[in-house]
């Protein structure tokens, strides 16, 4: 008779062993997804709150000022052209030209242009203010990212969907601090959450773990898609220009030529309007 007669061996015990193994593997998958998600969220926020801001600041200070000037003159050209057309229409109909009425009409028609100019000016002001800030050292940047990642794992709503409103507000404060390079602010927030498990409570049921794995997998996919989207949009698409002195100078020369042409056109329209109203 074989020594392996089955005595003392319970098949139920084997099932428990396999269940524990499956549960542990599933729990490991969930923890790996949490780590991957926190890393991706850090990358996304680094793009949005730091890199894209720096790219836009560099772009606005070197090229944006010329783009603003070109657009400002273009708006003036279009307004004068429209003024000329309105005056001519009045003259053709033998109507009295009331300049105040025409100016009111033009103000309404070009309100959107003025709003866009206002937005561009606001961007310029933001770029100037950001350029005047004190940059962090490499070690401080490293610590900033490290602290922010710890805070993400402890407080991000995607990782902790049932957390309190107070913790949600604390995380929003962390996002602001990270975006502003506020290292002391992040140090304070990290100290407040120190000792808490960044992974939260582990689900005690396989079904809950499976649902959590699916939820996290979906979030990982969405954040990856968002990162790809950010890299395909302004201001990130300007990165190659601001990093290339040759491309920057070429774009500036192109804009300066455009500004000169627009100024000539503006002067010509101005002369025509003056002549018409004499």
mmCIF file of C-alpha atoms in Angstrom:
data_model
loop_
_atom_site.group_PDB
_atom_site.id
_atom_site.type_symbol
_atom_site.label_atom_id
_atom_site.label_comp_id
_atom_site.label_asym_id
_atom_site.label_seq_id
_atom_site.Cartn_x
_atom_site.Cartn_y
_atom_site.Cartn_z
ATOM 1 C CA UNK A 1 0.000 0.000 0.000
ATOM 2 C CA UNK A 2 1.235 3.424 -0.836
ATOM 3 C CA UNK A 3 2.460 5.625 1.983
ATOM 4 C CA UNK A 4 0.205 8.325 0.503
ATOM 5 C CA UNK A 5 -3.026 6.736 1.637
ATOM 6 C CA UNK A 6 -4.699 10.082 2.342
ATOM 7 C CA UNK A 7 -4.819 9.532 6.072
ATOM 8 C CA UNK A 8 -4.564 12.815 7.956
ATOM 9 C CA UNK A 9 -4.993 14.875 4.774
ATOM 10 C CA UNK A 10 -8.191 16.939 4.482
ATOM 11 C CA UNK A 11 -9.152 18.177 0.990
ATOM 12 C CA UNK A 12 -10.865 21.096 2.684
ATOM 13 C CA UNK A 13 -7.491 22.201 4.036
ATOM 14 C CA UNK A 14 -6.114 22.236 0.470
ATOM 15 C CA UNK A 15 -8.998 24.429 -0.674
ATOM 16 C CA UNK A 16 -8.296 26.884 2.117
ATOM 17 C CA UNK A 17 -4.617 27.023 1.129
ATOM 18 C CA UNK A 18 -5.504 27.763 -2.495
ATOM 19 C CA UNK A 19 -8.093 30.356 -1.467
ATOM 20 C CA UNK A 20 -5.559 32.140 0.716
ATOM 21 C CA UNK A 21 -3.054 32.067 -2.131
ATOM 22 C CA UNK A 22 -5.578 33.517 -4.591
ATOM 23 C CA UNK A 23 -6.630 36.155 -2.079
ATOM 24 C CA UNK A 24 -3.030 37.172 -1.408
ATOM 25 C CA UNK A 25 -2.289 37.408 -5.141
ATOM 26 C CA UNK A 26 -5.408 39.499 -5.679
ATOM 27 C CA UNK A 27 -4.509 41.758 -2.780
ATOM 28 C CA UNK A 28 -1.014 42.128 -4.245
ATOM 29 C CA UNK A 29 -2.529 43.088 -7.610
ATOM 30 C CA UNK A 30 -4.668 45.737 -5.942
ATOM 31 C CA UNK A 31 -1.713 47.188 -4.045
ATOM 32 C CA UNK A 32 0.377 47.287 -7.229
ATOM 33 C CA UNK A 33 -2.459 49.093 -9.013
ATOM 34 C CA UNK A 34 -2.693 51.590 -6.160
ATOM 35 C CA UNK A 35 1.023 52.258 -6.449
ATOM 36 C CA UNK A 36 0.803 52.578 -10.242
ATOM 37 C CA UNK A 37 -2.160 54.934 -9.953
ATOM 38 C CA UNK A 38 -0.392 57.144 -7.408
ATOM 39 C CA UNK A 39 2.655 57.284 -9.713
ATOM 40 C CA UNK A 40 0.493 58.218 -12.704
ATOM 41 C CA UNK A 41 -1.414 60.858 -10.735
ATOM 42 C CA UNK A 42 1.928 62.356 -9.719
ATOM 43 C CA UNK A 43 3.023 62.376 -13.382
ATOM 44 C CA UNK A 44 -0.255 63.978 -14.474
ATOM 45 C CA UNK A 45 -0.103 66.668 -11.793
ATOM 46 C CA UNK A 46 3.587 67.257 -12.508
ATOM 47 C CA UNK A 47 2.617 67.915 -16.129
ATOM 48 C CA UNK A 48 -0.347 70.150 -15.326
ATOM 49 C CA UNK A 49 0.882 72.021 -12.276
ATOM 50 C CA UNK A 50 4.610 72.305 -12.932
ATOM 51 C CA UNK A 51 5.912 71.444 -16.389
ATOM 52 C CA UNK A 52 3.081 72.970 -18.425
ATOM 53 C CA UNK A 53 3.177 76.115 -16.289
ATOM 54 C CA UNK A 54 6.916 76.426 -16.822
ATOM 55 C CA UNK A 55 6.538 75.842 -20.560
ATOM 56 C CA UNK A 56 3.795 78.462 -20.828
ATOM 57 C CA UNK A 57 5.791 80.953 -18.752
ATOM 58 C CA UNK A 58 8.840 80.541 -20.984
ATOM 59 C CA UNK A 59 6.684 80.749 -24.113
ATOM 60 C CA UNK A 60 4.748 83.829 -22.996
ATOM 61 C CA UNK A 61 7.881 85.726 -21.965
ATOM 62 C CA UNK A 62 9.769 84.992 -25.187
ATOM 63 C CA UNK A 63 7.040 84.696 -27.842
ATOM 64 C CA UNK A 64 3.689 85.411 -26.219
ATOM 65 C CA UNK A 65 4.375 89.118 -25.880
ATOM 66 C CA UNK A 66 4.773 89.360 -29.670
ATOM 67 C CA UNK A 67 1.668 87.238 -30.260
ATOM 68 C CA UNK A 68 -0.265 89.569 -27.981
ATOM 69 C CA UNK A 69 0.957 92.640 -29.844
ATOM 70 C CA UNK A 70 0.133 91.091 -33.238
ATOM 71 C CA UNK A 71 -3.370 90.176 -32.107
ATOM 72 C CA UNK A 72 -3.918 93.613 -30.561
ATOM 73 C CA UNK A 73 -3.030 95.351 -33.835
ATOM 74 C CA UNK A 74 -5.071 92.834 -35.844
ATOM 75 C CA UNK A 75 -8.127 93.669 -33.716
ATOM 76 C CA UNK A 76 -7.544 97.371 -34.358
ATOM 77 C CA UNK A 77 -7.267 96.702 -38.111
ATOM 78 C CA UNK A 78 -10.513 94.728 -38.181
ATOM 79 C CA UNK A 79 -12.278 97.426 -36.176
ATOM 80 C CA UNK A 80 -11.113 100.204 -38.511
ATOM 81 C CA UNK A 81 -12.082 98.141 -41.537
ATOM 82 C CA UNK A 82 -15.562 97.629 -40.122
ATOM 83 C CA UNK A 83 -15.794 101.324 -39.227
ATOM 84 C CA UNK A 84 -14.936 102.204 -42.813
ATOM 85 C CA UNK A 85 -17.654 99.854 -44.092
ATOM 86 C CA UNK A 86 -20.293 101.287 -41.743
ATOM 87 C CA UNK A 87 -19.414 104.870 -42.652
ATOM 88 C CA UNK A 88 -19.518 104.061 -46.355
ATOM 89 C CA UNK A 89 -22.907 102.380 -45.976
ATOM 90 C CA UNK A 90 -24.288 105.502 -44.261
ATOM 91 C CA UNK A 91 -22.898 107.738 -46.998
ATOM 92 C CA UNK A 92 -24.304 105.503 -49.749
ATOM 93 C CA UNK A 93 -27.758 105.744 -48.146
ATOM 94 C CA UNK A 94 -27.280 109.499 -47.721
ATOM 95 C CA UNK A 95 -27.701 109.157 -43.975
ATOM 96 C CA UNK A 96 -26.009 111.277 -41.354
ATOM 97 C CA UNK A 97 -22.880 109.675 -39.920
ATOM 98 C CA UNK A 98 -23.143 109.700 -36.120
ATOM 99 C CA UNK A 99 -19.747 108.616 -34.861
ATOM 100 C CA UNK A 100 -20.930 107.816 -31.323
ATOM 101 C CA UNK A 101 -23.510 105.359 -32.700
ATOM 102 C CA UNK A 102 -20.925 103.687 -34.892
ATOM 103 C CA UNK A 103 -18.477 103.419 -31.994
ATOM 104 C CA UNK A 104 -21.188 101.841 -29.808
ATOM 105 C CA UNK A 105 -21.912 99.337 -32.572
ATOM 106 C CA UNK A 106 -18.225 98.516 -32.899
ATOM 107 C CA UNK A 107 -17.837 98.122 -29.126
ATOM 108 C CA UNK A 108 -20.595 95.505 -29.123
ATOM 109 C CA UNK A 109 -19.312 93.743 -32.234
ATOM 110 C CA UNK A 110 -15.745 93.506 -30.938
ATOM 111 C CA UNK A 111 -16.511 92.601 -27.314
ATOM 112 C CA UNK A 112 -15.269 89.049 -27.877
ATOM 113 C CA UNK A 113 -11.972 90.331 -29.274
ATOM 114 C CA UNK A 114 -11.478 92.532 -26.215
ATOM 115 C CA UNK A 115 -12.171 89.584 -23.937
ATOM 116 C CA UNK A 116 -9.541 87.486 -25.712
ATOM 117 C CA UNK A 117 -7.050 90.325 -25.389
ATOM 118 C CA UNK A 118 -7.854 90.530 -21.688
ATOM 119 C CA UNK A 119 -7.248 86.788 -21.291
ATOM 120 C CA UNK A 120 -3.906 87.028 -23.095
ATOM 121 C CA UNK A 121 -2.862 89.953 -20.920
ATOM 122 C CA UNK A 122 -3.761 87.941 -17.818
ATOM 123 C CA UNK A 123 -1.561 85.103 -19.051
ATOM 124 C CA UNK A 124 1.277 87.552 -19.570
ATOM 125 C CA UNK A 125 0.881 88.889 -16.030
ATOM 126 C CA UNK A 126 0.830 85.354 -14.624
ATOM 127 C CA UNK A 127 3.968 84.472 -16.566
ATOM 128 C CA UNK A 128 5.775 87.550 -15.281
ATOM 129 C CA UNK A 129 4.750 86.824 -11.682
ATOM 130 C CA UNK A 130 5.819 83.187 -11.934
ATOM 131 C CA UNK A 131 9.186 84.128 -13.435
ATOM 132 C CA UNK A 132 9.856 86.353 -10.422
ATOM 133 C CA UNK A 133 9.391 83.518 -7.921
ATOM 134 C CA UNK A 134 12.331 81.820 -6.196
ATOM 135 C CA UNK A 135 12.967 78.425 -7.865
ATOM 136 C CA UNK A 136 13.446 75.316 -5.735
ATOM 137 C CA UNK A 137 16.779 73.506 -5.673
ATOM 138 C CA UNK A 138 17.059 70.002 -7.165
ATOM 139 C CA UNK A 139 16.961 68.482 -3.677
ATOM 140 C CA UNK A 140 13.873 70.509 -2.795
ATOM 141 C CA UNK A 141 12.131 69.448 -6.017
ATOM 142 C CA UNK A 142 12.936 65.815 -5.199
ATOM 143 C CA UNK A 143 11.490 66.216 -1.692
ATOM 144 C CA UNK A 144 8.431 68.031 -3.059
ATOM 145 C CA UNK A 145 7.620 65.134 -5.407
ATOM 146 C CA UNK A 146 8.314 62.532 -2.725
ATOM 147 C CA UNK A 147 6.011 64.218 -0.206
ATOM 148 C CA UNK A 148 3.284 64.738 -2.799
ATOM 149 C CA UNK A 149 3.332 61.080 -3.790
ATOM 150 C CA UNK A 150 2.983 60.020 -0.134
ATOM 151 C CA UNK A 151 0.033 62.411 0.216
ATOM 152 C CA UNK A 152 -1.569 61.094 -2.984
ATOM 153 C CA UNK A 153 -1.447 57.519 -1.676
ATOM 154 C CA UNK A 154 -2.912 58.610 1.649
ATOM 155 C CA UNK A 155 -5.569 61.113 0.569
ATOM 156 C CA UNK A 156 -6.459 60.911 -3.135
ATOM 157 C CA UNK A 157 -10.191 60.320 -3.593
ATOM 158 C CA UNK A 158 -9.636 57.709 -6.320
ATOM 159 C CA UNK A 159 -7.710 55.619 -3.820
ATOM 160 C CA UNK A 160 -10.002 56.461 -0.897
ATOM 161 C CA UNK A 161 -13.498 57.108 -2.310
ATOM 162 C CA UNK A 162 -15.146 57.019 1.137
ATOM 163 C CA UNK A 163 -12.847 59.409 2.978
ATOM 164 C CA UNK A 164 -14.177 62.378 4.962
ATOM 165 C CA UNK A 165 -14.744 65.883 3.598
ATOM 166 C CA UNK A 166 -11.984 67.146 5.880
ATOM 167 C CA UNK A 167 -9.442 64.813 4.281
ATOM 168 C CA UNK A 168 -10.683 65.765 0.814
ATOM 169 C CA UNK A 169 -10.086 69.433 1.640
ATOM 170 C CA UNK A 170 -6.679 68.550 3.011
ATOM 171 C CA UNK A 171 -5.799 66.900 -0.299
ATOM 172 C CA UNK A 172 -6.976 69.960 -2.256
ATOM 173 C CA UNK A 173 -4.680 72.063 -0.095
ATOM 174 C CA UNK A 174 -1.870 69.652 -0.968
ATOM 175 C CA UNK A 175 -2.598 70.078 -4.694
ATOM 176 C CA UNK A 176 -2.387 73.860 -4.323
ATOM 177 C CA UNK A 177 0.810 73.610 -2.308
ATOM 178 C CA UNK A 178 2.385 71.312 -4.901
ATOM 179 C CA UNK A 179 1.387 73.581 -7.776
ATOM 180 C CA UNK A 180 2.855 76.590 -5.971
ATOM 181 C CA UNK A 181 6.064 74.792 -5.003
ATOM 182 C CA UNK A 182 5.145 75.244 -1.332
ATOM 183 C CA UNK A 183 7.504 72.716 0.244
ATOM 184 C CA UNK A 184 6.744 73.785 3.819
ATOM 185 C CA UNK A 185 3.023 73.391 3.173
ATOM 186 C CA UNK A 186 3.497 69.819 1.932
ATOM 187 C CA UNK A 187 5.732 69.024 4.901
ATOM 188 C CA UNK A 188 2.965 70.113 7.267
ATOM 189 C CA UNK A 189 0.297 68.058 5.464
ATOM 190 C CA UNK A 190 2.552 64.985 5.327
ATOM 191 C CA UNK A 191 3.189 65.319 9.067
ATOM 192 C CA UNK A 192 -0.568 65.431 9.675
ATOM 193 C CA UNK A 193 -1.121 62.091 7.924
ATOM 194 C CA UNK A 194 2.061 60.372 9.151
ATOM 195 C CA UNK A 195 1.388 56.962 10.632
ATOM 196 C CA UNK A 196 -1.754 56.350 8.581
ATOM 197 C CA UNK A 197 -1.725 53.428 6.197
ATOM 198 C CA UNK A 198 -1.478 54.829 2.672
ATOM 199 C CA UNK A 199 -3.403 51.839 1.375
ATOM 200 C CA UNK A 200 -6.299 52.096 3.770
ATOM 201 C CA UNK A 201 -8.139 49.046 5.052
ATOM 202 C CA UNK A 202 -7.648 45.858 3.035
ATOM 203 C CA UNK A 203 -10.990 44.359 1.925
ATOM 204 C CA UNK A 204 -11.654 41.082 3.703
ATOM 205 C CA UNK A 205 -13.566 39.510 0.846
ATOM 206 C CA UNK A 206 -12.334 38.309 -2.552
ATOM 207 C CA UNK A 207 -15.355 39.812 -4.298
ATOM 208 C CA UNK A 208 -14.613 43.265 -2.915
ATOM 209 C CA UNK A 209 -10.969 42.951 -3.938
ATOM 210 C CA UNK A 210 -11.967 41.957 -7.471
ATOM 211 C CA UNK A 211 -14.246 44.994 -7.735
ATOM 212 C CA UNK A 212 -11.491 47.218 -6.382
ATOM 213 C CA UNK A 213 -9.036 45.778 -8.902
ATOM 214 C CA UNK A 214 -11.442 46.522 -11.754
ATOM 215 C CA UNK A 215 -12.069 50.043 -10.452
ATOM 216 C CA UNK A 216 -8.369 50.817 -10.116
ATOM 217 C CA UNK A 217 -7.574 49.323 -13.530
ATOM 218 C CA UNK A 218 -10.161 51.623 -15.089
ATOM 219 C CA UNK A 219 -8.719 54.649 -13.274
ATOM 220 C CA UNK A 220 -5.176 53.758 -14.367
ATOM 221 C CA UNK A 221 -6.371 53.652 -17.975
ATOM 222 C CA UNK A 222 -8.153 57.011 -17.650
ATOM 223 C CA UNK A 223 -5.154 58.766 -16.091
ATOM 224 C CA UNK A 224 -2.867 57.349 -18.804
ATOM 225 C CA UNK A 225 -5.277 58.690 -21.431
ATOM 226 C CA UNK A 226 -5.278 62.090 -19.724
ATOM 227 C CA UNK A 227 -1.475 62.201 -19.697
ATOM 228 C CA UNK A 228 -1.450 61.468 -23.432
ATOM 229 C CA UNK A 229 -4.055 64.197 -23.952
ATOM 230 C CA UNK A 230 -2.063 66.774 -21.976
ATOM 231 C CA UNK A 231 1.020 66.067 -24.071
ATOM 232 C CA UNK A 232 -0.981 66.678 -27.259
ATOM 233 C CA UNK A 233 -2.323 70.093 -26.176
ATOM 234 C CA UNK A 234 -1.086 73.649 -25.584
ATOM 235 C CA UNK A 235 1.084 74.568 -23.757
ATOM 236 C CA UNK A 236 2.934 71.217 -23.736
ATOM 237 C CA UNK A 237 3.105 71.277 -27.553
ATOM 238 C CA UNK A 238 5.195 74.450 -27.255
ATOM 239 C CA UNK A 239 7.887 72.560 -25.339
ATOM 240 C CA UNK A 240 10.029 71.855 -28.401
ATOM 241 C CA UNK A 241 9.922 75.536 -29.348
ATOM 242 C CA UNK A 242 10.925 76.949 -25.954
ATOM 243 C CA UNK A 243 13.713 74.377 -25.677
ATOM 244 C CA UNK A 244 15.126 75.344 -29.072
ATOM 245 C CA UNK A 245 16.757 78.796 -29.338
ATOM 246 C CA UNK A 246 16.688 78.459 -33.137
ATOM 247 C CA UNK A 247 12.944 77.741 -33.263
ATOM 248 C CA UNK A 248 12.246 80.515 -30.757
ATOM 249 C CA UNK A 249 14.153 83.103 -32.787
ATOM 250 C CA UNK A 250 12.498 81.961 -36.024
ATOM 251 C CA UNK A 251 9.029 82.330 -34.488
ATOM 252 C CA UNK A 252 9.896 85.765 -33.081
ATOM 253 C CA UNK A 253 11.154 86.935 -36.479
ATOM 254 C CA UNK A 254 7.960 85.666 -38.119
ATOM 255 C CA UNK A 255 5.813 87.553 -35.612
ATOM 256 C CA UNK A 256 7.829 90.756 -35.918
ATOM 257 C CA UNK A 257 7.320 90.704 -39.694
ATOM 258 C CA UNK A 258 3.596 90.155 -39.175
ATOM 259 C CA UNK A 259 3.423 93.059 -36.730
ATOM 260 C CA UNK A 260 5.075 95.384 -39.256
ATOM 261 C CA UNK A 261 2.610 94.363 -41.983
ATOM 262 C CA UNK A 262 -0.327 94.850 -39.624
ATOM 263 C CA UNK A 263 0.920 98.298 -38.618
ATOM 264 C CA UNK A 264 1.110 99.304 -42.281
ATOM 265 C CA UNK A 265 -2.422 98.034 -42.865
ATOM 266 C CA UNK A 266 -3.663 99.849 -39.764
ATOM 267 C CA UNK A 267 -2.140 103.125 -40.947
ATOM 268 C CA UNK A 268 -3.732 102.709 -44.379
ATOM 269 C CA UNK A 269 -7.204 102.088 -42.949
ATOM 270 C CA UNK A 270 -6.788 104.991 -40.541
ATOM 271 C CA UNK A 271 -5.951 107.332 -43.408
ATOM 272 C CA UNK A 272 -9.003 106.170 -45.378
ATOM 273 C CA UNK A 273 -11.319 106.708 -42.410
ATOM 274 C CA UNK A 274 -9.902 110.195 -41.770
ATOM 275 C CA UNK A 275 -10.327 111.136 -45.422
ATOM 276 C CA UNK A 276 -13.909 109.877 -45.472
ATOM 277 C CA UNK A 277 -14.892 111.904 -42.413
ATOM 278 C CA UNK A 278 -13.402 115.215 -43.540
#
